[in-house]
Coordinates of N, CA and C in Angstrom, one line a residue:
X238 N 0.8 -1.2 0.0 CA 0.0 0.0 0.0 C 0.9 1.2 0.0
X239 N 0.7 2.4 -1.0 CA 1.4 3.2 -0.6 C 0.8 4.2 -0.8
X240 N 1.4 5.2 0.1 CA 0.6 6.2 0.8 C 1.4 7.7 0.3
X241 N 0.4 8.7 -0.2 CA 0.9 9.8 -0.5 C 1.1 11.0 0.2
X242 N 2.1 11.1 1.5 CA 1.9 11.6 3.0 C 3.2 12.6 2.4
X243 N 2.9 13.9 3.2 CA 4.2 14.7 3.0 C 4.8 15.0 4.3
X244 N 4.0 14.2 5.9 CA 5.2 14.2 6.6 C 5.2 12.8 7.0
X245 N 6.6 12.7 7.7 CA 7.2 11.5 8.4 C 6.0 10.8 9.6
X246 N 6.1 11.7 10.2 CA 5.4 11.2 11.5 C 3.9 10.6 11.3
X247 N 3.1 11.6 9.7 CA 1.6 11.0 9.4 C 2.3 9.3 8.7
X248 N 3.4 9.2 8.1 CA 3.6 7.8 7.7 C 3.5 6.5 8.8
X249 N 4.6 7.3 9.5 CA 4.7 5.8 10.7 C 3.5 6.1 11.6
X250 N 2.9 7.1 11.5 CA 1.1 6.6 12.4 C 0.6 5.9 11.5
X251 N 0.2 6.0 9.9 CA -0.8 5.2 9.3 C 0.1 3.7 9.3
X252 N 1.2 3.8 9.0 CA 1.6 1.9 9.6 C 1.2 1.3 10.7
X253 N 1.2 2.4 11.9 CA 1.2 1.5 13.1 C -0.5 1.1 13.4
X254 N -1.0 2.0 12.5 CA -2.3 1.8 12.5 C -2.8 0.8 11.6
X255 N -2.0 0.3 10.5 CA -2.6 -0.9 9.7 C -1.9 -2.1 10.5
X256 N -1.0 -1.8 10.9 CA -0.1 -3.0 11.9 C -1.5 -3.6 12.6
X257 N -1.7 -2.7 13.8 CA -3.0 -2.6 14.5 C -4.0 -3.6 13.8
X258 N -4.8 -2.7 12.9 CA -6.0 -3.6 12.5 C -5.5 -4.9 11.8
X259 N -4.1 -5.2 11.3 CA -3.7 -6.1 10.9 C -3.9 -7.1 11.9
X260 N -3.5 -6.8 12.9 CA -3.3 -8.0 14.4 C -4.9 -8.2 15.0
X261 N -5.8 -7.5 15.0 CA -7.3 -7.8 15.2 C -7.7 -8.4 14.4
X262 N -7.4 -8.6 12.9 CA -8.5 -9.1 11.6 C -7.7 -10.6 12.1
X263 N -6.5 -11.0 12.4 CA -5.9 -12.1 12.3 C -6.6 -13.2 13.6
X264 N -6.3 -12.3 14.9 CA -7.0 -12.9 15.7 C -8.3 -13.3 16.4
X265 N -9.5 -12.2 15.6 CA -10.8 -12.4 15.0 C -10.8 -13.3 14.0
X266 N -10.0 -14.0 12.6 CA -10.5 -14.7 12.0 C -9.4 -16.2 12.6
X267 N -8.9 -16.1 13.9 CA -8.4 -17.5 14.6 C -9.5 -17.8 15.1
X268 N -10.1 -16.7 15.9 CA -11.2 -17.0 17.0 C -12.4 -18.0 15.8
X269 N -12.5 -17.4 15.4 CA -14.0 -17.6 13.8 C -13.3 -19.6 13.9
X270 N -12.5 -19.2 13.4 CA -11.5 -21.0 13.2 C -11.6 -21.8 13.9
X271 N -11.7 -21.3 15.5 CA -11.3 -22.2 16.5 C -12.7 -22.1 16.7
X272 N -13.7 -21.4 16.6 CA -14.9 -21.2 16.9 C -16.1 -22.3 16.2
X273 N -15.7 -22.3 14.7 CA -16.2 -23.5 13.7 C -15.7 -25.0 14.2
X274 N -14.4 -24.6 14.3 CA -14.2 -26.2 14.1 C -14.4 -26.8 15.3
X275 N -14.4 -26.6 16.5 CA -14.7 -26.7 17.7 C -16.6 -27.2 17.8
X276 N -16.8 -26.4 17.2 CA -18.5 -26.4 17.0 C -19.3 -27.7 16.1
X277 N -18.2 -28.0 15.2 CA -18.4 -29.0 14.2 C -18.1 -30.1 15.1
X278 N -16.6 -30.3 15.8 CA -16.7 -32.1 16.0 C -17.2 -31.7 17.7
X279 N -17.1 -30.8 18.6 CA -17.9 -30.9 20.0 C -19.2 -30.7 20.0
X280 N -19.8 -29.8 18.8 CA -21.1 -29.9 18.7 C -21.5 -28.4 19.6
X281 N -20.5 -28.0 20.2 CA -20.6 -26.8 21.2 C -19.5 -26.3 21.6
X282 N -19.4 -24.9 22.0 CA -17.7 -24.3 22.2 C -17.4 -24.4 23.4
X283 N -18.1 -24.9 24.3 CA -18.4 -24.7 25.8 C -17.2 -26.4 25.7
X284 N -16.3 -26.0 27.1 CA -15.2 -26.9 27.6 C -16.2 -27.9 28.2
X285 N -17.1 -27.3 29.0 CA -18.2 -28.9 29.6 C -18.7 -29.5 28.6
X286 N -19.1 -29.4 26.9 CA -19.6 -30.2 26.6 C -18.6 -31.4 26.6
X287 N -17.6 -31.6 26.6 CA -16.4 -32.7 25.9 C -16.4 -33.6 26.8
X288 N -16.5 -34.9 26.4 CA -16.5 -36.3 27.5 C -15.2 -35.5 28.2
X289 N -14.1 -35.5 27.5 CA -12.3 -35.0 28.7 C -12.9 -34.5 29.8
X290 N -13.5 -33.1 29.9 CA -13.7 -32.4 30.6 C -14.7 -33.0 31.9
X291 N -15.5 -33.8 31.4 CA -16.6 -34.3 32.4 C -15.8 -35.7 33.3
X292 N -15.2 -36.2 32.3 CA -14.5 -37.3 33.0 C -13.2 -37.4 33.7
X293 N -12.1 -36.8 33.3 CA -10.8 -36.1 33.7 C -11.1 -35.1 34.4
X294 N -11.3 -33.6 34.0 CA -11.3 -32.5 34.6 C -12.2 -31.9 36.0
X295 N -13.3 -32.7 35.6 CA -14.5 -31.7 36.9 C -14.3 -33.0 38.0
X296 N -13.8 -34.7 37.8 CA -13.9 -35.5 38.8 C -12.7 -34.9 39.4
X297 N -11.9 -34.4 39.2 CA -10.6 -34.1 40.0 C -10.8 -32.6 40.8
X298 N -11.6 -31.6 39.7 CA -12.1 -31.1 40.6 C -12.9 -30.6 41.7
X299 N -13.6 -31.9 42.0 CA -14.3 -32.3 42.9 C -13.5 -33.0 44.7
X300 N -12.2 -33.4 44.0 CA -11.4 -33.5 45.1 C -11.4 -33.1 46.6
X301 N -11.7 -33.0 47.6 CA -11.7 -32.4 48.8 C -10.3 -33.0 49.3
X302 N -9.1 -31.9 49.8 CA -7.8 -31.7 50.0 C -7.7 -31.2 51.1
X303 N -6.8 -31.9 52.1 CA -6.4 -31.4 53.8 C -5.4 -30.0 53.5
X304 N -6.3 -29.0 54.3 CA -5.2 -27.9 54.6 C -3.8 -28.0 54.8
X305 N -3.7 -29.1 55.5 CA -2.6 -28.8 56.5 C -1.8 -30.0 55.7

């Protein structure tokens, strides 16, 4: 992209400004990715739907542990 700016300092603001929206569109279209595919084989995005979670994770967190 190039930009027809006659000072320095309007250049490196509109980079750091496409930097910027550069790093939101990327990590908005991971989330979208992890959001689909997640949704396809769990059927839901939620950590409790997944056998792991019900069978590994929440029996352990059920544990009752001595203070002392």
């Amino acid at each position: 992209m190039i930009l027809r700016i006659k000072r320095r300092e309007q250049y490196i603001q509109s980079k750091l400004i496409w930097i910027v929206i550069q790093n939101i569109l990327v990590y908005f279209g991971l989330f979208i990715v992890i959001y689909v595919i997640s949704s396809l084989l769990l059927g839901d995005f939620s950590l409790e739907a997944s056998s792991y979670f019900q069978d590994t994770i929440q029996s352990q967190a059920a544990i009752s542990i001595n203070p002392i």
